Tab-separated table of C-alpha atoms in Angstrom:
chain	number	residue	atom	x	y	z
A	669	UNK	CA	22.913	-16.300	-16.176
A	670	UNK	CA	25.510	-15.017	-13.333
A	671	UNK	CA	27.084	-12.096	-14.934
A	672	UNK	CA	23.566	-11.224	-16.558
A	673	UNK	CA	22.255	-10.857	-13.453
A	674	UNK	CA	25.136	-9.233	-11.901
A	675	UNK	CA	25.901	-7.107	-14.109
A	676	UNK	CA	22.041	-5.658	-14.350
A	677	UNK	CA	22.387	-5.462	-11.089
A	678	UNK	CA	25.079	-3.185	-10.882
A	679	UNK	CA	23.340	-1.181	-13.751
A	680	UNK	CA	20.355	-0.043	-11.248
A	681	UNK	CA	22.155	-0.308	-8.475
A	682	UNK	CA	24.829	2.248	-10.444
A	683	UNK	CA	22.229	4.881	-12.196
A	684	UNK	CA	20.567	5.002	-8.800
A	685	UNK	CA	23.807	5.815	-7.002
A	686	UNK	CA	24.268	8.784	-9.818
A	687	UNK	CA	20.547	10.369	-10.428
A	688	UNK	CA	19.634	10.034	-7.333
A	689	UNK	CA	21.606	12.652	-5.365
A	690	UNK	CA	21.735	14.872	-8.895
A	691	UNK	CA	17.961	15.477	-8.322
A	692	UNK	CA	18.121	15.866	-4.593
A	693	UNK	CA	20.826	18.477	-5.564
A	694	UNK	CA	18.927	20.019	-7.889
A	695	UNK	CA	15.900	20.243	-5.710
A	696	UNK	CA	13.631	17.365	-6.946
A	697	UNK	CA	12.390	14.749	-5.874
A	698	UNK	CA	14.266	10.438	-5.405
A	699	UNK	CA	11.226	9.375	-6.891
A	700	UNK	CA	12.063	11.218	-10.697
A	701	UNK	CA	15.476	11.016	-10.357
A	702	UNK	CA	15.041	6.556	-10.488
A	703	UNK	CA	12.648	7.022	-12.982
A	704	UNK	CA	14.415	9.518	-15.415
A	705	UNK	CA	17.599	7.044	-14.105
A	706	UNK	CA	15.452	3.789	-15.802
A	707	UNK	CA	14.342	5.902	-18.500
A	708	UNK	CA	18.281	6.407	-19.495
A	709	UNK	CA	19.033	2.954	-19.476
A	710	UNK	CA	16.239	1.460	-20.502
A	711	UNK	CA	15.093	-0.509	-24.164
A	712	UNK	CA	15.186	3.160	-25.899
A	713	UNK	CA	17.301	5.169	-24.459
A	714	UNK	CA	20.705	3.548	-23.988
A	715	UNK	CA	18.699	-0.443	-23.829
A	716	UNK	CA	21.470	-1.439	-21.323
A	717	UNK	CA	18.715	-4.018	-20.274
A	718	UNK	CA	15.958	-6.218	-21.786
A	719	UNK	CA	13.023	-4.990	-23.688
A	720	UNK	CA	10.746	-6.859	-21.500
A	721	UNK	CA	10.429	-4.794	-18.165
A	722	UNK	CA	7.524	-7.145	-16.880
A	723	UNK	CA	9.985	-9.750	-14.461
A	724	UNK	CA	11.973	-6.661	-13.074
A	725	UNK	CA	7.955	-5.116	-12.468
A	726	UNK	CA	6.754	-7.854	-10.750
A	727	UNK	CA	9.875	-8.593	-8.515
A	728	UNK	CA	10.132	-4.961	-7.333
A	729	UNK	CA	6.267	-4.158	-6.185
A	730	UNK	CA	7.722	-5.793	-3.379
A	731	UNK	CA	8.828	-2.701	-2.841
A	732	UNK	CA	5.516	-1.443	-2.129
A	733	UNK	CA	3.988	-4.249	0.020
A	734	UNK	CA	7.143	-3.280	2.001
A	735	UNK	CA	6.371	0.962	2.013
A	736	UNK	CA	2.364	-0.496	3.725
A	737	UNK	CA	3.543	-2.834	5.024
A	738	UNK	CA	5.605	0.336	7.870
A	739	UNK	CA	2.600	2.737	7.300
A	740	UNK	CA	1.042	-0.133	8.796
A	741	UNK	CA	3.435	-0.418	11.820
A	742	UNK	CA	2.428	3.331	11.972
A	743	UNK	CA	-1.061	3.003	12.410
A	744	UNK	CA	-2.684	1.827	16.305
A	745	UNK	CA	-5.715	-0.252	15.359
A	746	UNK	CA	-7.414	1.749	17.379
A	747	UNK	CA	-6.568	4.739	14.843
A	748	UNK	CA	-6.863	2.680	11.660
A	749	UNK	CA	-10.601	1.806	12.956
A	750	UNK	CA	-11.473	5.302	13.555
A	751	UNK	CA	-10.933	6.020	9.501
A	752	UNK	CA	-12.842	3.437	8.505
A	753	UNK	CA	-15.111	6.382	7.498
A	754	UNK	CA	-12.913	8.610	5.792
A	755	UNK	CA	-11.357	4.945	3.518
A	756	UNK	CA	-15.310	4.621	2.228
A	757	UNK	CA	-16.915	8.128	2.022
A	758	UNK	CA	-13.278	9.425	0.275
A	759	UNK	CA	-12.395	6.186	-1.488
A	760	UNK	CA	-15.903	5.270	-2.402
A	761	UNK	CA	-16.419	8.510	-3.708
A	762	UNK	CA	-13.667	9.122	-5.957
A	763	UNK	CA	-12.956	5.972	-7.745
A	764	UNK	CA	-17.023	6.129	-8.906
A	765	UNK	CA	-16.900	9.794	-9.851
A	766	UNK	CA	-13.679	8.944	-11.436
A	767	UNK	CA	-14.975	5.980	-12.993
A	768	UNK	CA	-18.105	8.554	-14.535
A	769	UNK	CA	-17.298	11.503	-15.721
A	770	UNK	CA	-14.081	9.551	-17.550
A	771	UNK	CA	-16.656	6.355	-18.438
A	772	UNK	CA	-18.548	9.378	-20.936
A	773	UNK	CA	-15.800	10.406	-21.703
A	774	UNK	CA	-14.111	7.832	-23.641
A	775	UNK	CA	-18.345	7.304	-25.085
A	776	UNK	CA	-18.068	10.505	-25.896
A	777	UNK	CA	-14.318	9.409	-28.264
A	778	UNK	CA	-16.027	6.339	-29.866
A	779	UNK	CA	-14.828	3.452	-27.847
A	780	UNK	CA	-17.492	0.877	-27.783
A	781	UNK	CA	-18.783	0.614	-23.861
A	782	UNK	CA	-16.678	-2.289	-22.319
A	783	UNK	CA	-12.983	-0.811	-23.068
A	784	UNK	CA	-14.526	2.391	-22.029
A	785	UNK	CA	-15.739	0.903	-18.632
A	786	UNK	CA	-11.994	-0.696	-18.114
A	787	UNK	CA	-9.955	2.388	-19.581
A	788	UNK	CA	-11.851	4.467	-16.433
A	789	UNK	CA	-11.307	2.444	-13.419
A	790	UNK	CA	-8.126	1.603	-14.637
A	791	UNK	CA	-7.435	5.276	-14.951
A	792	UNK	CA	-9.488	6.053	-11.797
A	793	UNK	CA	-5.947	4.106	-9.737
A	794	UNK	CA	-3.028	6.526	-8.190
A	795	UNK	CA	0.524	5.342	-7.862
A	796	UNK	CA	0.653	4.387	-3.989
A	797	UNK	CA	4.179	3.894	-3.637
A	798	UNK	CA	4.611	7.299	-5.778
A	799	UNK	CA	2.435	9.169	-3.179
A	800	UNK	CA	3.271	8.131	-0.202
A	801	UNK	CA	6.963	8.753	-0.325
A	802	UNK	CA	6.250	12.174	-1.865
A	803	UNK	CA	4.253	12.648	0.493
A	804	UNK	CA	7.028	11.140	3.455
A	805	UNK	CA	10.182	13.378	1.365
A	806	UNK	CA	7.605	16.299	1.622
A	807	UNK	CA	6.983	16.067	5.767
A	808	UNK	CA	3.366	16.102	4.200
A	809	UNK	CA	2.418	12.939	5.286
A	810	UNK	CA	0.661	14.089	8.584
A	811	UNK	CA	-1.526	16.535	7.107
A	812	UNK	CA	-5.187	16.540	6.551
A	813	UNK	CA	-4.626	15.745	2.395
A	814	UNK	CA	-1.872	13.478	3.310
A	815	UNK	CA	-4.245	10.869	5.912
A	816	UNK	CA	-7.070	11.627	3.254
A	817	UNK	CA	-4.046	10.418	0.357
A	818	UNK	CA	-3.899	7.960	2.138
A	819	UNK	CA	-7.253	7.093	3.197
A	820	UNK	CA	-8.000	6.803	-0.767
A	821	UNK	CA	-5.277	5.061	-2.005
A	822	UNK	CA	-6.446	2.286	1.023
A	823	UNK	CA	-9.991	1.883	-0.589
A	824	UNK	CA	-8.100	1.256	-4.140
A	825	UNK	CA	-5.801	-0.617	-3.418
A	826	UNK	CA	-9.141	-3.013	-2.255
A	827	UNK	CA	-10.945	-2.115	-5.267
A	828	UNK	CA	-7.804	-2.897	-7.761
A	829	UNK	CA	-9.368	-7.311	-6.534
A	830	UNK	CA	-13.106	-6.393	-8.121
A	831	UNK	CA	-12.181	-4.662	-11.050
A	832	UNK	CA	-9.767	-7.583	-11.858
A	833	UNK	CA	-12.931	-10.098	-11.792
A	834	UNK	CA	-15.154	-7.694	-13.859
A	835	UNK	CA	-12.730	-7.815	-16.362
A	836	UNK	CA	-13.524	-11.240	-17.911
A	837	UNK	CA	-17.706	-10.177	-17.281
A	838	UNK	CA	-16.618	-7.508	-19.668
A	839	UNK	CA	-14.924	-9.535	-22.182
A	840	UNK	CA	-17.938	-12.089	-22.211
A	841	UNK	CA	-15.186	-15.249	-20.952
A	842	UNK	CA	-13.568	-16.771	-17.996
A	843	UNK	CA	-10.644	-15.310	-16.916
A	844	UNK	CA	-7.324	-17.528	-17.674
A	845	UNK	CA	-4.772	-18.621	-15.414
A	846	UNK	CA	-1.566	-20.482	-16.817
A	847	UNK	CA	-0.201	-23.220	-14.623
A	848	UNK	CA	2.803	-21.082	-12.914
A	849	UNK	CA	0.299	-18.628	-12.034
A	850	UNK	CA	-0.927	-18.913	-8.461
A	851	UNK	CA	-3.821	-19.952	-7.176
A	852	UNK	CA	-6.430	-18.448	-6.212
A	853	UNK	CA	-7.641	-20.398	-3.291
A	854	UNK	CA	-11.331	-18.683	-3.253
A	855	UNK	CA	-12.449	-18.944	-6.530
A	856	UNK	CA	-12.547	-22.864	-4.634
A	857	UNK	CA	-15.530	-21.704	-2.596
A	858	UNK	CA	-19.522	-21.808	-3.546
A	859	UNK	CA	-20.015	-17.690	-5.199
A	860	UNK	CA	-22.171	-16.473	-2.409
A	861	UNK	CA	-18.810	-17.251	-0.301
A	862	UNK	CA	-16.317	-15.453	-2.697
A	863	UNK	CA	-18.554	-11.697	-1.714
A	864	UNK	CA	-17.547	-11.620	1.662
A	865	UNK	CA	-12.981	-11.850	0.026
A	866	UNK	CA	-12.298	-9.057	2.723
A	867	UNK	CA	-14.167	-9.608	5.189
A	868	UNK	CA	-12.659	-13.000	5.833
A	869	UNK	CA	-8.920	-11.838	4.729
A	870	UNK	CA	-9.210	-9.091	7.524
A	871	UNK	CA	-11.076	-11.374	10.336
A	872	UNK	CA	-7.793	-13.565	8.835
A	873	UNK	CA	-4.820	-11.574	10.149
A	874	UNK	CA	-6.695	-9.861	13.111
A	875	UNK	CA	-6.285	-13.334	14.442
A	876	UNK	CA	-2.429	-14.003	12.632
A	877	UNK	CA	-1.578	-10.705	14.255
A	878	UNK	CA	-2.589	-11.847	18.025
A	879	UNK	CA	-1.662	-15.913	17.807
A	880	UNK	CA	0.498	-17.098	15.367
A	881	UNK	CA	3.012	-13.137	14.460
A	882	UNK	CA	4.450	-11.643	17.696
A	883	UNK	CA	4.537	-15.144	19.198
A	884	UNK	CA	6.786	-16.120	16.203
A	885	UNK	CA	8.687	-13.078	17.150
A	886	UNK	CA	8.836	-13.889	20.110
A	887	UNK	CA	10.505	-17.424	19.107
A	888	UNK	CA	12.705	-16.313	17.131
A	889	UNK	CA	14.403	-13.538	19.065
A	890	UNK	CA	15.487	-15.488	22.507
A	891	UNK	CA	17.898	-16.899	19.569
A	892	UNK	CA	19.561	-13.272	20.205
A	893	UNK	CA	20.804	-13.300	16.363
A	894	UNK	CA	19.919	-10.073	14.390
A	895	UNK	CA	20.153	-12.114	10.816
A	896	UNK	CA	17.247	-14.449	12.408
A	897	UNK	CA	14.186	-11.747	12.680
A	898	UNK	CA	15.863	-9.802	9.155
A	899	UNK	CA	14.591	-13.154	8.665
A	900	UNK	CA	11.612	-13.418	10.109
A	901	UNK	CA	10.809	-9.831	9.154
A	902	UNK	CA	11.040	-11.115	5.587
A	903	UNK	CA	9.333	-14.485	6.056
A	904	UNK	CA	6.753	-12.604	7.354
A	905	UNK	CA	6.106	-9.706	4.968
A	906	UNK	CA	6.082	-12.654	2.137
A	907	UNK	CA	4.375	-14.383	3.197
A	908	UNK	CA	1.535	-12.559	4.107
A	909	UNK	CA	1.092	-11.204	0.761
A	910	UNK	CA	1.587	-14.465	-1.156
A	911	UNK	CA	-1.398	-15.581	1.352
A	912	UNK	CA	-3.614	-12.365	0.731
A	913	UNK	CA	-2.969	-13.427	-3.169
A	914	UNK	CA	-4.371	-17.081	-2.741
A	915	UNK	CA	-6.786	-15.776	-1.202
A	916	UNK	CA	-7.962	-13.383	-3.636
A	917	UNK	CA	-6.715	-9.749	-1.254
A	918	UNK	CA	-4.513	-7.486	-2.642
A	919	UNK	CA	-0.628	-8.511	-0.938
A	920	UNK	CA	-0.163	-4.683	-0.544
A	921	UNK	CA	-3.635	-4.556	1.489
A	922	UNK	CA	-2.529	-7.820	3.106
A	923	UNK	CA	0.789	-6.493	4.034
A	924	UNK	CA	-0.495	-3.176	5.430
A	925	UNK	CA	-3.683	-5.255	7.641
A	926	UNK	CA	-0.759	-7.097	8.949
A	927	UNK	CA	1.495	-4.016	9.866
A	928	UNK	CA	-1.477	-2.516	12.132
A	929	UNK	CA	-1.704	-5.525	13.418
A	930	UNK	CA	1.919	-5.952	15.089
A	931	UNK	CA	1.191	-2.195	15.241
A	932	UNK	CA	0.898	-2.909	19.338
A	933	UNK	CA	3.667	-4.872	19.652
A	934	UNK	CA	7.655	-4.940	21.849
A	935	UNK	CA	8.743	-6.098	17.847
A	936	UNK	CA	7.246	-2.601	16.530
A	937	UNK	CA	10.207	-0.489	16.056
A	938	UNK	CA	12.511	-3.802	15.246
A	939	UNK	CA	10.736	-4.262	12.672
A	940	UNK	CA	10.739	-0.593	10.785
A	941	UNK	CA	14.931	-0.519	11.413
A	942	UNK	CA	15.086	-4.243	9.634
A	943	UNK	CA	12.439	-4.091	6.987
A	944	UNK	CA	13.367	-0.189	6.011
A	945	UNK	CA	17.096	-0.993	3.694
A	946	UNK	CA	14.692	-3.594	1.703
A	947	UNK	CA	11.556	-1.768	1.202
A	948	UNK	CA	14.143	1.662	-0.138
A	949	UNK	CA	15.740	-0.252	-2.525
A	950	UNK	CA	12.972	-2.416	-3.892
A	951	UNK	CA	11.484	1.631	-4.228
A	952	UNK	CA	13.998	2.287	-6.113
A	953	UNK	CA	14.341	-0.106	-8.419
A	954	UNK	CA	10.419	0.103	-8.427
A	955	UNK	CA	10.608	3.351	-10.211
A	956	UNK	CA	13.503	1.924	-11.916
A	957	UNK	CA	11.620	-0.174	-13.623
A	958	UNK	CA	8.545	2.609	-14.255
A	959	UNK	CA	10.687	4.518	-16.507
A	960	UNK	CA	12.172	1.406	-18.215
A	961	UNK	CA	8.302	1.370	-19.237
A	962	UNK	CA	7.276	4.737	-20.439
A	963	UNK	CA	7.938	3.795	-24.474
A	964	UNK	CA	9.521	6.041	-25.238
A	965	UNK	CA	9.090	5.492	-29.558
A	966	UNK	CA	5.521	5.453	-28.716
A	967	UNK	CA	5.367	8.777	-27.477
A	968	UNK	CA	7.767	9.589	-30.444
A	969	UNK	CA	5.596	8.729	-33.017
A	970	UNK	CA	1.603	10.646	-31.260
A	971	UNK	CA	3.266	12.998	-29.169
A	972	UNK	CA	-0.274	14.680	-29.069
A	973	UNK	CA	-2.775	11.592	-28.560
A	974	UNK	CA	-0.407	10.684	-25.252
A	975	UNK	CA	-0.570	14.136	-24.935
A	976	UNK	CA	-3.917	14.576	-24.424
A	977	UNK	CA	-4.387	11.332	-22.534
A	978	UNK	CA	-2.695	13.120	-19.624
A	979	UNK	CA	-4.375	15.853	-19.933
A	980	UNK	CA	-7.509	14.339	-19.458
A	981	UNK	CA	-6.717	11.763	-17.302
A	982	UNK	CA	-4.614	15.044	-14.759
A	983	UNK	CA	-7.398	17.279	-15.114
A	984	UNK	CA	-9.644	15.557	-14.163
A	985	UNK	CA	-8.752	13.788	-11.216
A	986	UNK	CA	-8.054	16.718	-10.068
A	987	UNK	CA	-10.696	18.345	-10.291
A	988	UNK	CA	-12.890	16.445	-8.570
A	989	UNK	CA	-10.392	15.826	-5.799
A	990	UNK	CA	-10.649	18.867	-5.433
A	991	UNK	CA	-13.926	18.678	-4.919
A	992	UNK	CA	-13.826	16.292	-2.292
A	993	UNK	CA	-11.239	17.485	-0.594
A	994	UNK	CA	-13.625	20.845	-0.350
A	995	UNK	CA	-16.455	18.834	0.028
A	996	UNK	CA	-14.533	16.979	2.887
A	997	UNK	CA	-14.247	20.082	4.600
A	998	UNK	CA	-10.684	20.715	4.052
A	999	UNK	CA	-9.509	23.894	3.381
A	1000	UNK	CA	-8.782	25.172	-0.834
A	1001	UNK	CA	-4.050	24.135	0.204
A	1002	UNK	CA	-5.312	20.891	1.244
A	1003	UNK	CA	-7.481	20.166	-0.744
A	1004	UNK	CA	-5.099	21.333	-3.731
A	1005	UNK	CA	-2.574	19.396	-2.360
A	1006	UNK	CA	-5.503	16.359	-2.127
A	1007	UNK	CA	-5.632	16.299	-6.075
A	1008	UNK	CA	-1.407	16.860	-7.021
A	1009	UNK	CA	-0.821	14.258	-5.459
A	1010	UNK	CA	-3.511	11.833	-6.488
A	1011	UNK	CA	-4.214	12.610	-9.349
A	1012	UNK	CA	-1.368	10.150	-11.250
A	1013	UNK	CA	-2.900	6.821	-12.750
A	1014	UNK	CA	-1.052	3.815	-10.542
A	1015	UNK	CA	1.088	0.519	-10.647
A	1016	UNK	CA	-2.078	-1.483	-10.284
A	1017	UNK	CA	-2.849	0.132	-14.002
A	1018	UNK	CA	-0.203	-2.221	-15.023
A	1019	UNK	CA	-1.984	-4.779	-14.349
A	1020	UNK	CA	-5.375	-3.852	-14.797
A	1021	UNK	CA	-3.834	-3.379	-18.825
A	1022	UNK	CA	-1.688	-6.116	-19.028
A	1023	UNK	CA	-5.357	-8.598	-18.244
A	1024	UNK	CA	-7.662	-6.516	-19.937
A	1025	UNK	CA	-4.821	-6.981	-23.054
A	1026	UNK	CA	-5.269	-10.771	-22.676
A	1027	UNK	CA	-9.365	-10.740	-22.679
A	1028	UNK	CA	-8.619	-9.241	-25.640
A	1029	UNK	CA	-10.471	-5.631	-24.667
A	1030	UNK	CA	-7.261	-3.916	-25.226
A	1031	UNK	CA	-5.079	-3.552	-28.623
A	1032	UNK	CA	-1.198	-4.502	-28.484
A	1033	UNK	CA	-1.278	-0.403	-29.826
A	1034	UNK	CA	-3.868	0.676	-27.839
A	1035	UNK	CA	-2.069	-1.069	-24.085
A	1036	UNK	CA	1.068	0.418	-25.494
A	1037	UNK	CA	-0.406	3.373	-25.507
A	1038	UNK	CA	-2.217	3.978	-22.153
A	1039	UNK	CA	0.631	2.211	-20.464
A	1040	UNK	CA	2.310	5.270	-22.379
A	1041	UNK	CA	0.259	7.786	-20.671
A	1042	UNK	CA	-0.276	6.717	-16.833
A	1043	UNK	CA	3.479	5.636	-16.595
A	1044	UNK	CA	4.432	9.459	-17.705
A	1045	UNK	CA	1.480	10.695	-15.256
A	1046	UNK	CA	3.241	8.982	-12.680
A	1047	UNK	CA	6.515	10.836	-14.245
A	1048	UNK	CA	5.919	13.841	-13.867
A	1049	UNK	CA	2.882	13.695	-11.115
A	1050	UNK	CA	6.643	14.741	-8.655
A	1051	UNK	CA	7.858	17.981	-10.574
A	1052	UNK	CA	3.717	19.448	-10.846
A	1053	UNK	CA	3.574	18.947	-7.041
A	1054	UNK	CA	6.442	20.660	-5.823
A	1055	UNK	CA	5.950	23.469	-8.781
A	1056	UNK	CA	2.479	23.317	-6.768
A	1057	UNK	CA	4.554	23.976	-2.932
A	1058	UNK	CA	6.446	26.966	-4.224
A	1059	UNK	CA	2.869	28.195	-5.929
A	1060	UNK	CA	1.369	27.775	-2.296
A	1061	UNK	CA	4.571	28.870	-0.548
A	1062	UNK	CA	4.737	27.691	3.080
A	1063	UNK	CA	1.082	27.269	5.137
A	1064	UNK	CA	1.241	30.503	7.815
A	1065	UNK	CA	-0.373	29.265	11.385
A	1066	UNK	CA	-3.956	30.676	12.160
A	1067	UNK	CA	-2.460	34.215	14.075
A	1068	UNK	CA	-4.206	33.325	17.407
A	1069	UNK	CA	-2.834	30.327	17.880
A	1070	UNK	CA	0.607	32.039	17.457
A	1071	UNK	CA	-0.749	34.340	20.167
A	1072	UNK	CA	-1.558	31.429	22.933
A	1073	UNK	CA	1.496	30.317	21.873
A	1074	UNK	CA	3.561	33.991	23.159
A	1075	UNK	CA	2.103	33.779	26.222
A	1076	UNK	CA	3.129	29.014	26.662
A	1077	UNK	CA	6.238	29.314	28.799
A	1078	UNK	CA	8.823	27.167	27.105
A	1079	UNK	CA	9.165	23.695	28.931
A	1080	UNK	CA	12.253	22.599	29.876
A	1081	UNK	CA	11.576	19.269	31.260
A	1082	UNK	CA	13.442	15.903	29.799
A	1083	UNK	CA	10.618	14.622	27.166
A	1084	UNK	CA	11.066	11.577	26.870
A	1085	UNK	CA	11.716	8.787	30.017
A	1086	UNK	CA	13.081	5.599	29.580
A	1087	UNK	CA	11.951	3.171	32.697
A	1088	UNK	CA	13.772	-0.123	32.283
A	1089	UNK	CA	16.510	-1.590	30.549
A	1090	UNK	CA	15.209	-4.628	28.538
A	1091	UNK	CA	14.114	-4.947	24.876
A	1092	UNK	CA	11.817	-2.351	24.526
A	1093	UNK	CA	14.018	-0.017	27.008
A	1094	UNK	CA	16.988	-0.977	24.011
A	1095	UNK	CA	15.854	-0.766	20.985
């Protein structure tokens, strides 16, 4: 067992070391390098790993959780509150329109109503990990399109919970849980209390952030040992994600809110430094698992069907997102960028597909087809985004802004002043 674990670790690290620098040398995103590496070592090419990648995907989801925790650390609570209209407005609009149009397309194609609704809800989700990683690499996360993408992704993370709750209703059956699954404590409450799960989770995290997280980190920091702070950082992120699962919320959403609660604390920069290496490794493992999960045999057997599914997914979502961006008064360039990063499928779609299969909404063949469609959309999106950015070219500053900038005398004064040499000053 130990040798198998060591060998798998060696394979994952080796393919990342080889493929990611190669992709970057070719001017491609590191995400593409990870996904191509996963395809190469996966069960359909070199077969260096087992056929079941669910365990790897589940473990690597902590990379997504840590990514959102770090994003939350960079977003102050005041800024997050200011974004609430964007989160609800853009996110809700995107979800409703995407589900509605895809539902009509699937009904027209002859699908039953319950399956059409389930698949439309899955396709409406986008990949948080790939979108945020790609935006960060291209320095577009702080743009208007980047903020709109981030707001939409946050709403999608919230929407995963009601989607999972709707699936058993569509299948006319009650959700079944194995003994080894995490107990959702919120299910023990009356139904009228379950509706306020999101509000309850947010309030709980606010209280924990103010009265538990910061005092806990201060207590640990008094020991003066770096490894204890690293352990505490991991304990905090994993503990919050498991707590959110227990009360019925998305672990990624919980980690993000925990990061927001700690954004104003004196431990913000130290937490970023401690979590960043683990986030990078686990996120890379997640992308490798996505590549391993793409069923090349299914694609080879039904190439036109899979290609049609990918095309429908990308075209419908891109068109809707571009229209939403224009309605939200984004420029044509920013609207195109919004569409090009969110038109892909998402990692949570795999979770929803598995639940739909368990509820007998999907057969094995349809499950494999849908996983291949979402996996391909995730794999080609970074490539398409690079092509779009090259097509659009560098964004030019407005002439008036450039003229005003020329009138301002250069300021050579220092931009940072450090007062004192306490913990924050040293960082």
